[in-house]
Amino acid sequence: MISRIEQRCIDKNMKMTGQRRVIARVLSESSDHPDVEEVYRRAAEIDPHISIATVYRTVRLFEETAILKRHDFGDGRARYEEADGDHHDHLIDLKTGKVIEFSSEEIESLQKEIATRYGYRVVGHRLELFGVPLAANETAD
């Protein structure tokens, strides 16, 4: 079965080598936001002959062709996710690096309200919240 990312590459008339197919599959199956080293580790489990350089080049190509989105969550690593997913924002756990995706109609509405107040129409945004877990007896003041 062809992965979502592989299909998008085909739709863009990209040459799909066996190693690109493996990388596309790894990225399509990722439920997290892996960095290149993690993509390499997962791809090498499928194809031990794949090189880290191939993964770097392929991820860069996928980013340049708007198949992947690059994120910097403040941990010094570029992390990636598929570009055409549903809109969502991110909450990043500063202790573990875990990325939680969320959507909020209230946030979307507030952004439109603020833009309108200043005479603008929102055409896009990115929201990344950084936090640490609350202690058992702590409130989120």
PDB file of N, CA and C in Angstrom, residues 59-104:
ATOM      1  N   VAL A  59      14.501  14.424   3.469  1.00  0.00           N
ATOM      2  CA  VAL A  59      13.678  15.275   4.335  1.00  0.00           C
ATOM      3  C   VAL A  59      13.734  16.721   3.838  1.00  0.00           C
ATOM      4  N   ARG A  60      14.917  17.203   3.454  1.00  0.00           N
ATOM      5  CA  ARG A  60      15.037  18.560   2.917  1.00  0.00           C
ATOM      6  C   ARG A  60      14.206  18.711   1.641  1.00  0.00           C
ATOM      7  N   LEU A  61      14.270  17.716   0.749  1.00  0.00           N
ATOM      8  CA  LEU A  61      13.479  17.747  -0.479  1.00  0.00           C
ATOM      9  C   LEU A  61      11.984  17.786  -0.159  1.00  0.00           C
ATOM     10  N   PHE A  62      11.541  16.948   0.777  1.00  0.00           N
ATOM     11  CA  PHE A  62      10.122  16.926   1.155  1.00  0.00           C
ATOM     12  C   PHE A  62       9.701  18.264   1.766  1.00  0.00           C
ATOM     13  N   GLU A  63      10.594  18.890   2.499  1.00  0.00           N
ATOM     14  CA  GLU A  63      10.280  20.201   3.074  1.00  0.00           C
ATOM     15  C   GLU A  63      10.200  21.264   1.972  1.00  0.00           C
ATOM     16  N   GLU A  64      11.158  21.256   1.057  1.00  0.00           N
ATOM     17  CA  GLU A  64      11.192  22.245  -0.026  1.00  0.00           C
ATOM     18  C   GLU A  64       9.989  22.135  -0.951  1.00  0.00           C
ATOM     19  N   THR A  65       9.407  20.950  -1.056  1.00  0.00           N
ATOM     20  CA  THR A  65       8.253  20.740  -1.934  1.00  0.00           C
ATOM     21  C   THR A  65       6.935  20.776  -1.160  1.00  0.00           C
ATOM     22  N   ALA A  66       6.976  21.285   0.068  1.00  0.00           N
ATOM     23  CA  ALA A  66       5.787  21.482   0.916  1.00  0.00           C
ATOM     24  C   ALA A  66       5.059  20.184   1.249  1.00  0.00           C
ATOM     25  N   ILE A  67       5.800  19.095   1.306  1.00  0.00           N
ATOM     26  CA  ILE A  67       5.232  17.815   1.736  1.00  0.00           C
ATOM     27  C   ILE A  67       5.365  17.695   3.254  1.00  0.00           C
ATOM     28  N   LEU A  68       6.454  18.242   3.785  1.00  0.00           N
ATOM     29  CA  LEU A  68       6.683  18.251   5.234  1.00  0.00           C
ATOM     30  C   LEU A  68       6.728  19.681   5.739  1.00  0.00           C
ATOM     31  N   LYS A  69       6.343  19.835   7.010  1.00  0.00           N
ATOM     32  CA  LYS A  69       6.519  21.096   7.726  1.00  0.00           C
ATOM     33  C   LYS A  69       7.625  20.899   8.747  1.00  0.00           C
ATOM     34  N   ARG A  70       8.477  21.892   8.839  1.00  0.00           N
ATOM     35  CA  ARG A  70       9.579  21.870   9.808  1.00  0.00           C
ATOM     36  C   ARG A  70       9.167  22.688  11.028  1.00  0.00           C
ATOM     37  N   HIS A  71       9.475  22.174  12.207  1.00  0.00           N
ATOM     38  CA  HIS A  71       9.193  22.883  13.456  1.00  0.00           C
ATOM     39  C   HIS A  71      10.459  22.981  14.282  1.00  0.00           C
ATOM     40  N   ASP A  72      10.575  24.078  15.008  1.00  0.00           N
ATOM     41  CA  ASP A  72      11.636  24.237  15.999  1.00  0.00           C
ATOM     42  C   ASP A  72      10.939  24.419  17.333  1.00  0.00           C
ATOM     43  N   PHE A  73      10.949  23.390  18.146  1.00  0.00           N
ATOM     44  CA  PHE A  73      10.263  23.426  19.432  1.00  0.00           C
ATOM     45  C   PHE A  73      11.201  23.823  20.565  1.00  0.00           C
ATOM     46  N   GLY A  74      12.310  24.475  20.239  1.00  0.00           N
ATOM     47  CA  GLY A  74      13.190  25.012  21.256  1.00  0.00           C
ATOM     48  C   GLY A  74      14.180  24.029  21.848  1.00  0.00           C
ATOM     49  N   ASP A  75      14.272  22.837  21.278  1.00  0.00           N
ATOM     50  CA  ASP A  75      15.207  21.849  21.824  1.00  0.00           C
ATOM     51  C   ASP A  75      16.452  21.696  20.954  1.00  0.00           C
ATOM     52  N   GLY A  76      16.618  22.604  19.981  1.00  0.00           N
ATOM     53  CA  GLY A  76      17.796  22.568  19.130  1.00  0.00           C
ATOM     54  C   GLY A  76      17.722  21.584  17.979  1.00  0.00           C
ATOM     55  N   ARG A  77      16.587  20.904  17.835  1.00  0.00           N
ATOM     56  CA  ARG A  77      16.433  19.925  16.754  1.00  0.00           C
ATOM     57  C   ARG A  77      15.278  20.359  15.856  1.00  0.00           C
ATOM     58  N   ALA A  78      15.476  20.267  14.553  1.00  0.00           N
ATOM     59  CA  ALA A  78      14.367  20.477  13.623  1.00  0.00           C
ATOM     60  C   ALA A  78      13.504  19.224  13.677  1.00  0.00           C
ATOM     61  N   ARG A  79      12.210  19.406  13.848  1.00  0.00           N
ATOM     62  CA  ARG A  79      11.282  18.279  13.918  1.00  0.00           C
ATOM     63  C   ARG A  79      10.284  18.435  12.772  1.00  0.00           C
ATOM     64  N   TYR A  80       9.715  17.319  12.315  1.00  0.00           N
ATOM     65  CA  TYR A  80       8.917  17.338  11.092  1.00  0.00           C
ATOM     66  C   TYR A  80       7.567  16.666  11.272  1.00  0.00           C
ATOM     67  N   GLU A  81       6.605  17.158  10.463  1.00  0.00           N
ATOM     68  CA  GLU A  81       5.305  16.512  10.350  1.00  0.00           C
ATOM     69  C   GLU A  81       4.781  16.761   8.944  1.00  0.00           C
ATOM     70  N   GLU A  82       3.818  15.963   8.553  1.00  0.00           N
ATOM     71  CA  GLU A  82       3.220  16.098   7.229  1.00  0.00           C
ATOM     72  C   GLU A  82       2.566  17.471   7.105  1.00  0.00           C
ATOM     73  N   ALA A  83       2.758  18.125   5.964  1.00  0.00           N
ATOM     74  CA  ALA A  83       2.314  19.507   5.794  1.00  0.00           C
ATOM     75  C   ALA A  83       0.814  19.659   5.604  1.00  0.00           C
ATOM     76  N   ASP A  84       0.145  18.705   5.021  1.00  0.00           N
ATOM     77  CA  ASP A  84      -1.266  18.905   4.694  1.00  0.00           C
ATOM     78  C   ASP A  84      -2.239  18.279   5.682  1.00  0.00           C
ATOM     79  N   GLY A  85      -1.851  18.146   6.919  1.00  0.00           N
ATOM     80  CA  GLY A  85      -2.779  17.622   7.910  1.00  0.00           C
ATOM     81  C   GLY A  85      -3.776  18.691   8.314  1.00  0.00           C
ATOM     82  N   ASP A  86      -4.722  18.322   9.141  1.00  0.00           N
ATOM     83  CA  ASP A  86      -5.672  19.296   9.670  1.00  0.00           C
ATOM     84  C   ASP A  86      -4.921  20.319  10.512  1.00  0.00           C
ATOM     85  N   HIS A  87      -5.442  21.554  10.528  1.00  0.00           N
ATOM     86  CA  HIS A  87      -4.797  22.596  11.322  1.00  0.00           C
ATOM     87  C   HIS A  87      -4.844  22.225  12.804  1.00  0.00           C
ATOM     88  N   HIS A  88      -3.730  22.445  13.467  1.00  0.00           N
ATOM     89  CA  HIS A  88      -3.652  22.222  14.908  1.00  0.00           C
ATOM     90  C   HIS A  88      -2.502  23.053  15.462  1.00  0.00           C
ATOM     91  N   ASP A  89      -2.503  23.206  16.759  1.00  0.00           N
ATOM     92  CA  ASP A  89      -1.438  23.911  17.452  1.00  0.00           C
ATOM     93  C   ASP A  89      -0.671  22.905  18.297  1.00  0.00           C
ATOM     94  N   HIS A  90       0.378  23.363  18.956  1.00  0.00           N
ATOM     95  CA  HIS A  90       1.243  22.451  19.703  1.00  0.00           C
ATOM     96  C   HIS A  90       1.480  22.933  21.132  1.00  0.00           C
ATOM     97  N   LEU A  91       1.497  21.978  22.053  1.00  0.00           N
ATOM     98  CA  LEU A  91       1.914  22.192  23.439  1.00  0.00           C
ATOM     99  C   LEU A  91       3.133  21.308  23.652  1.00  0.00           C
ATOM    100  N   ILE A  92       4.256  21.924  24.003  1.00  0.00           N
ATOM    101  CA  ILE A  92       5.512  21.186  24.127  1.00  0.00           C
ATOM    102  C   ILE A  92       5.881  21.065  25.601  1.00  0.00           C
ATOM    103  N   ASP A  93       6.066  19.830  26.061  1.00  0.00           N
ATOM    104  CA  ASP A  93       6.497  19.549  27.430  1.00  0.00           C
ATOM    105  C   ASP A  93       8.004  19.792  27.495  1.00  0.00           C
ATOM    106  N   LEU A  94       8.412  20.804  28.253  1.00  0.00           N
ATOM    107  CA  LEU A  94       9.826  21.170  28.315  1.00  0.00           C
ATOM    108  C   LEU A  94      10.683  20.149  29.054  1.00  0.00           C
ATOM    109  N   LYS A  95      10.075  19.296  29.855  1.00  0.00           N
ATOM    110  CA  LYS A  95      10.850  18.280  30.576  1.00  0.00           C
ATOM    111  C   LYS A  95      11.140  17.069  29.703  1.00  0.00           C
ATOM    112  N   THR A  96      10.141  16.647  28.920  1.00  0.00           N
ATOM    113  CA  THR A  96      10.293  15.415  28.142  1.00  0.00           C
ATOM    114  C   THR A  96      10.456  15.653  26.648  1.00  0.00           C
ATOM    115  N   GLY A  97      10.084  16.840  26.162  1.00  0.00           N
ATOM    116  CA  GLY A  97      10.106  17.110  24.731  1.00  0.00           C
ATOM    117  C   GLY A  97       8.872  16.600  24.010  1.00  0.00           C
ATOM    118  N   LYS A  98       7.953  15.986  24.749  1.00  0.00           N
ATOM    119  CA  LYS A  98       6.723  15.470  24.141  1.00  0.00           C
ATOM    120  C   LYS A  98       5.940  16.627  23.529  1.00  0.00           C
ATOM    121  N   VAL A  99       5.391  16.392  22.335  1.00  0.00           N
ATOM    122  CA  VAL A  99       4.598  17.396  21.634  1.00  0.00           C
ATOM    123  C   VAL A  99       3.149  16.924  21.604  1.00  0.00           C
ATOM    124  N   ILE A 100       2.272  17.755  22.150  1.00  0.00           N
ATOM    125  CA  ILE A 100       0.842  17.450  22.175  1.00  0.00           C
ATOM    126  C   ILE A 100       0.167  18.345  21.145  1.00  0.00           C
ATOM    127  N   GLU A 101      -0.554  17.741  20.216  1.00  0.00           N
ATOM    128  CA  GLU A 101      -1.305  18.506  19.227  1.00  0.00           C
ATOM    129  C   GLU A 101      -2.692  18.782  19.782  1.00  0.00           C
ATOM    130  N   PHE A 102      -3.190  19.998  19.544  1.00  0.00           N
ATOM    131  CA  PHE A 102      -4.541  20.329  19.990  1.00  0.00           C
ATOM    132  C   PHE A 102      -5.164  21.337  19.034  1.00  0.00           C
ATOM    133  N   SER A 103      -6.484  21.393  19.050  1.00  0.00           N
ATOM    134  CA  SER A 103      -7.247  22.381  18.288  1.00  0.00           C
ATOM    135  C   SER A 103      -8.195  23.073  19.249  1.00  0.00           C
ATOM    136  N   SER A 104      -8.439  24.359  19.014  1.00  0.00           N
ATOM    137  CA  SER A 104      -9.333  25.112  19.881  1.00  0.00           C
ATOM    138  C   SER A 104     -10.101  26.136  19.055  1.00  0.00           C
TER     139      SER A 104
END
